PDB file of C-alpha atoms in Angstrom:
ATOM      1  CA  UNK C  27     100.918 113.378 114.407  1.00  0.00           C
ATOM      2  CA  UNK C  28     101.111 113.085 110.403  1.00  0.00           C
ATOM      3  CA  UNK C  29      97.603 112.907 108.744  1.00  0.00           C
ATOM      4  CA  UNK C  30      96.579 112.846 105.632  1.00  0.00           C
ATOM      5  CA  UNK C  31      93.668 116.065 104.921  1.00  0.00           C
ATOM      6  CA  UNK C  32      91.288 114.891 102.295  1.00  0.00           C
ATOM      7  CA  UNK C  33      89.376 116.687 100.238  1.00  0.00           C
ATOM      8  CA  UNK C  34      86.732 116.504  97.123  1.00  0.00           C
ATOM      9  CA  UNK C  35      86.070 118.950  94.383  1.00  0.00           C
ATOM     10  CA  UNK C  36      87.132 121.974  96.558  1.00  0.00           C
ATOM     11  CA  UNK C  37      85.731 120.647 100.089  1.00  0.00           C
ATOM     12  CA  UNK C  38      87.900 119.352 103.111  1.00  0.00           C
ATOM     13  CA  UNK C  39      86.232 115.818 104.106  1.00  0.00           C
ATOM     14  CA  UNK C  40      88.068 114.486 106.815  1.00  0.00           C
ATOM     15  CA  UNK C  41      91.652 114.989 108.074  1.00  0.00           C
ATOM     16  CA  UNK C  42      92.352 110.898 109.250  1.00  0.00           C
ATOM     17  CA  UNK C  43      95.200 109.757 110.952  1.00  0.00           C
ATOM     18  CA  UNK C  44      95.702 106.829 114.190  1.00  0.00           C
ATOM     19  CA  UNK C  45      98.460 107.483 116.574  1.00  0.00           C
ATOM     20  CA  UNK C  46      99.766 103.643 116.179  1.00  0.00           C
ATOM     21  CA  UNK C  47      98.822 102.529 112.842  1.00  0.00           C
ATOM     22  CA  UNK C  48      98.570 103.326 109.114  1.00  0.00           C
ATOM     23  CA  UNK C  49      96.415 105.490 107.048  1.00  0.00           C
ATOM     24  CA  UNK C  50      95.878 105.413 103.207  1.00  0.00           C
ATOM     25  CA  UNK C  51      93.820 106.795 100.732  1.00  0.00           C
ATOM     26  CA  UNK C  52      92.877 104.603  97.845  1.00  0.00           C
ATOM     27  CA  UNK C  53      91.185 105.738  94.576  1.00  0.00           C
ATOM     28  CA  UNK C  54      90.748 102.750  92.293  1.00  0.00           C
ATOM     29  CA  UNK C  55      89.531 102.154  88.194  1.00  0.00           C
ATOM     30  CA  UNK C  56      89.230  99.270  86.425  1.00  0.00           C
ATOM     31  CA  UNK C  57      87.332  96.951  84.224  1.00  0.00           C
ATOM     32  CA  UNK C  58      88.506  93.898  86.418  1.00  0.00           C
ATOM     33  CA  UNK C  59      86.882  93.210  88.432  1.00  0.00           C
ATOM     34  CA  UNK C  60      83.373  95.580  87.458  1.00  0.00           C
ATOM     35  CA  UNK C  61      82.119  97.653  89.417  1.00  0.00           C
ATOM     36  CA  UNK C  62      85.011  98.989  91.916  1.00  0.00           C
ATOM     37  CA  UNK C  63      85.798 102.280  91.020  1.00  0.00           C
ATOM     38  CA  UNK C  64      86.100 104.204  94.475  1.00  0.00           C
ATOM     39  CA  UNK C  65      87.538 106.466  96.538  1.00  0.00           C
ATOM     40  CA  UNK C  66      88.368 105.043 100.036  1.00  0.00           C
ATOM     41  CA  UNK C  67      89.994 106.870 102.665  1.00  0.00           C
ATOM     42  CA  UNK C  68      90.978 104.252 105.840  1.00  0.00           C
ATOM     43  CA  UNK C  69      93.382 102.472 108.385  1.00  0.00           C
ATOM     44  CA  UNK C  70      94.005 100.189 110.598  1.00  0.00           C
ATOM     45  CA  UNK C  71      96.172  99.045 113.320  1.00  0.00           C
ATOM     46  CA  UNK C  72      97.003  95.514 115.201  1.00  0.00           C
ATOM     47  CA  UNK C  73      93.322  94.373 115.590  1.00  0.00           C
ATOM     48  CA  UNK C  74      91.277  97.092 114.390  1.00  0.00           C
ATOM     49  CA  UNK C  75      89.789  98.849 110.430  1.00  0.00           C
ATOM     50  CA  UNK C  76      89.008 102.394 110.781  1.00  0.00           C
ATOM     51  CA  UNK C  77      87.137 103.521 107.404  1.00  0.00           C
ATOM     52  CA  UNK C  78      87.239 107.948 107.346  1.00  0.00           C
ATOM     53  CA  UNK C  79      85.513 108.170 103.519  1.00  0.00           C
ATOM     54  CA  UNK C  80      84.030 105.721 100.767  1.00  0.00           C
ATOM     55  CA  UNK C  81      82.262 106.628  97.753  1.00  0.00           C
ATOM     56  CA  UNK C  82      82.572 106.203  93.919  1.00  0.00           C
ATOM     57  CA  UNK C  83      84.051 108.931  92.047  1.00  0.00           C
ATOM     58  CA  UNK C  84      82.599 110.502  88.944  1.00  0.00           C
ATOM     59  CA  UNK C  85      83.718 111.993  86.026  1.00  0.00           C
ATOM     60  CA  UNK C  86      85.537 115.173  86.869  1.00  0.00           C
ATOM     61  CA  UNK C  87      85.894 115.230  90.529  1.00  0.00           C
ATOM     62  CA  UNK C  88      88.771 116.744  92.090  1.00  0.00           C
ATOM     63  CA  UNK C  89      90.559 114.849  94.638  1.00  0.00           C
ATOM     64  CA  UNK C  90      93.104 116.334  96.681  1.00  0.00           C
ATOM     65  CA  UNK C  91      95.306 114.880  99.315  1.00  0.00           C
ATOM     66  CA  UNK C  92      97.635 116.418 101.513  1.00  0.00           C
ATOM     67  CA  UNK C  93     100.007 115.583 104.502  1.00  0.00           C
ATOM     68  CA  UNK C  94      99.207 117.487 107.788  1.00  0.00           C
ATOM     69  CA  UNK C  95     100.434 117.711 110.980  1.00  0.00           C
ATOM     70  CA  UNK C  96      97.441 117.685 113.903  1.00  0.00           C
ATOM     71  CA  UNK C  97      96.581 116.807 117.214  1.00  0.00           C
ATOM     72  CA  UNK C  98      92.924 117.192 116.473  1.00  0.00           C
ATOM     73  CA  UNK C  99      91.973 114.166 113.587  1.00  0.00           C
ATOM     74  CA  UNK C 100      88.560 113.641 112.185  1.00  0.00           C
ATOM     75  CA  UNK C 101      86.746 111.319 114.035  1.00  0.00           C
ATOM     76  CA  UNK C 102      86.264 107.404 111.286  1.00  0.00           C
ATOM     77  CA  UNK C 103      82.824 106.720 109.844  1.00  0.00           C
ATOM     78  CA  UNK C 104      83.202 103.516 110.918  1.00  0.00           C
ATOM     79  CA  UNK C 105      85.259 101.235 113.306  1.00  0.00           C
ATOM     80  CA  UNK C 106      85.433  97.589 113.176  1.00  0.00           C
ATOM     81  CA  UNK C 107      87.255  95.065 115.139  1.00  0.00           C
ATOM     82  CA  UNK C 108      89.232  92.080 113.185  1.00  0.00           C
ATOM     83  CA  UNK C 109      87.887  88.719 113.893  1.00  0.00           C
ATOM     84  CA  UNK C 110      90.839  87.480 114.947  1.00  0.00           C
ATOM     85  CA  UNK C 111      89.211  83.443 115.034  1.00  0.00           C
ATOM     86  CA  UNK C 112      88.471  83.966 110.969  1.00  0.00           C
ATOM     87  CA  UNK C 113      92.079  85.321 110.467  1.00  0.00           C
ATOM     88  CA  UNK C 114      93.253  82.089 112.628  1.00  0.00           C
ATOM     89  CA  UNK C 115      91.434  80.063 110.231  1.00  0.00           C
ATOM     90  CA  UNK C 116      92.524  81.399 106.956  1.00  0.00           C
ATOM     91  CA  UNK C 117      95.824  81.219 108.081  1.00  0.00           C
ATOM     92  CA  UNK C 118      95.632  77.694 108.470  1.00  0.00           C
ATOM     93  CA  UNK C 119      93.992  77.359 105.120  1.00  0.00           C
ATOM     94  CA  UNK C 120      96.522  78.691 103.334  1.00  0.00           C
ATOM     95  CA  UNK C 121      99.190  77.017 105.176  1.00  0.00           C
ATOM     96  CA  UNK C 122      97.699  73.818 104.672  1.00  0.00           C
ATOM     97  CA  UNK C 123      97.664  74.755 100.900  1.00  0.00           C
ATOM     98  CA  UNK C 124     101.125  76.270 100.655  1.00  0.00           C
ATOM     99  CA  UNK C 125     102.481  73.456 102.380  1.00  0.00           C
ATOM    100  CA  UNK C 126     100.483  69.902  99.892  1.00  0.00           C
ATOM    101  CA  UNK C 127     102.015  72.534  96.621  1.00  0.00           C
ATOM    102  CA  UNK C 128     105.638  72.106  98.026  1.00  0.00           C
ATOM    103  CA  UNK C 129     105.511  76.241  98.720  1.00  0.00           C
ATOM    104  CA  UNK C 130     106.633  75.587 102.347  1.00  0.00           C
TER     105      UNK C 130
END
């Protein structure tokens, strides 16, 4: 399967990938709102976050990403089911908020 083989200043981290879902690397800057800058390597799929690497860069650190081919991914850090009840709820939320602006 395609993975994506993560590394930092010189080292290889983790190689993440899910069979049925998506995998991104993130590396984020910014003023707005403070104190974000990070470097997050994750996925998900239907009902599930899978988190690989998370930590804030610093000045001069190398980050490399490449696409692989394995059958062998890292194991995540972290796994974490959605809350599918909360995402019910926000749903109707915003539906309910879309729908008294005229949006829908």
């Amino acid at each position: 399967m395609k993975a994506l083989e993560f590394y930092l200043n010189g080292k290889k981290q983790h190689v993440a990938a899910l069979a049925d879902g998506h995998v991104l690397t993130e590396l984020s800057f910014g003023e707005y709102p403070p104190s974000i800058d990070g470097i997050c390597v994750r996925g998900f799929d239907v009902g599930t976050n899978f988190l690989w690497h998370q930590g804030t860069p610093q000045q001069g650190d190398k980050v490399v990403v490449r696409v692989v081919e394995t059958d062998e991914p890292s194991p995540p850090l972290c796994v974490k089911e959605l809350d599918r009840e909360r995402l019910r709820r926000q749903y109707e939320w915003l539906k309910a908020e879309l729908e008294k602006e005229g949006l829908i």
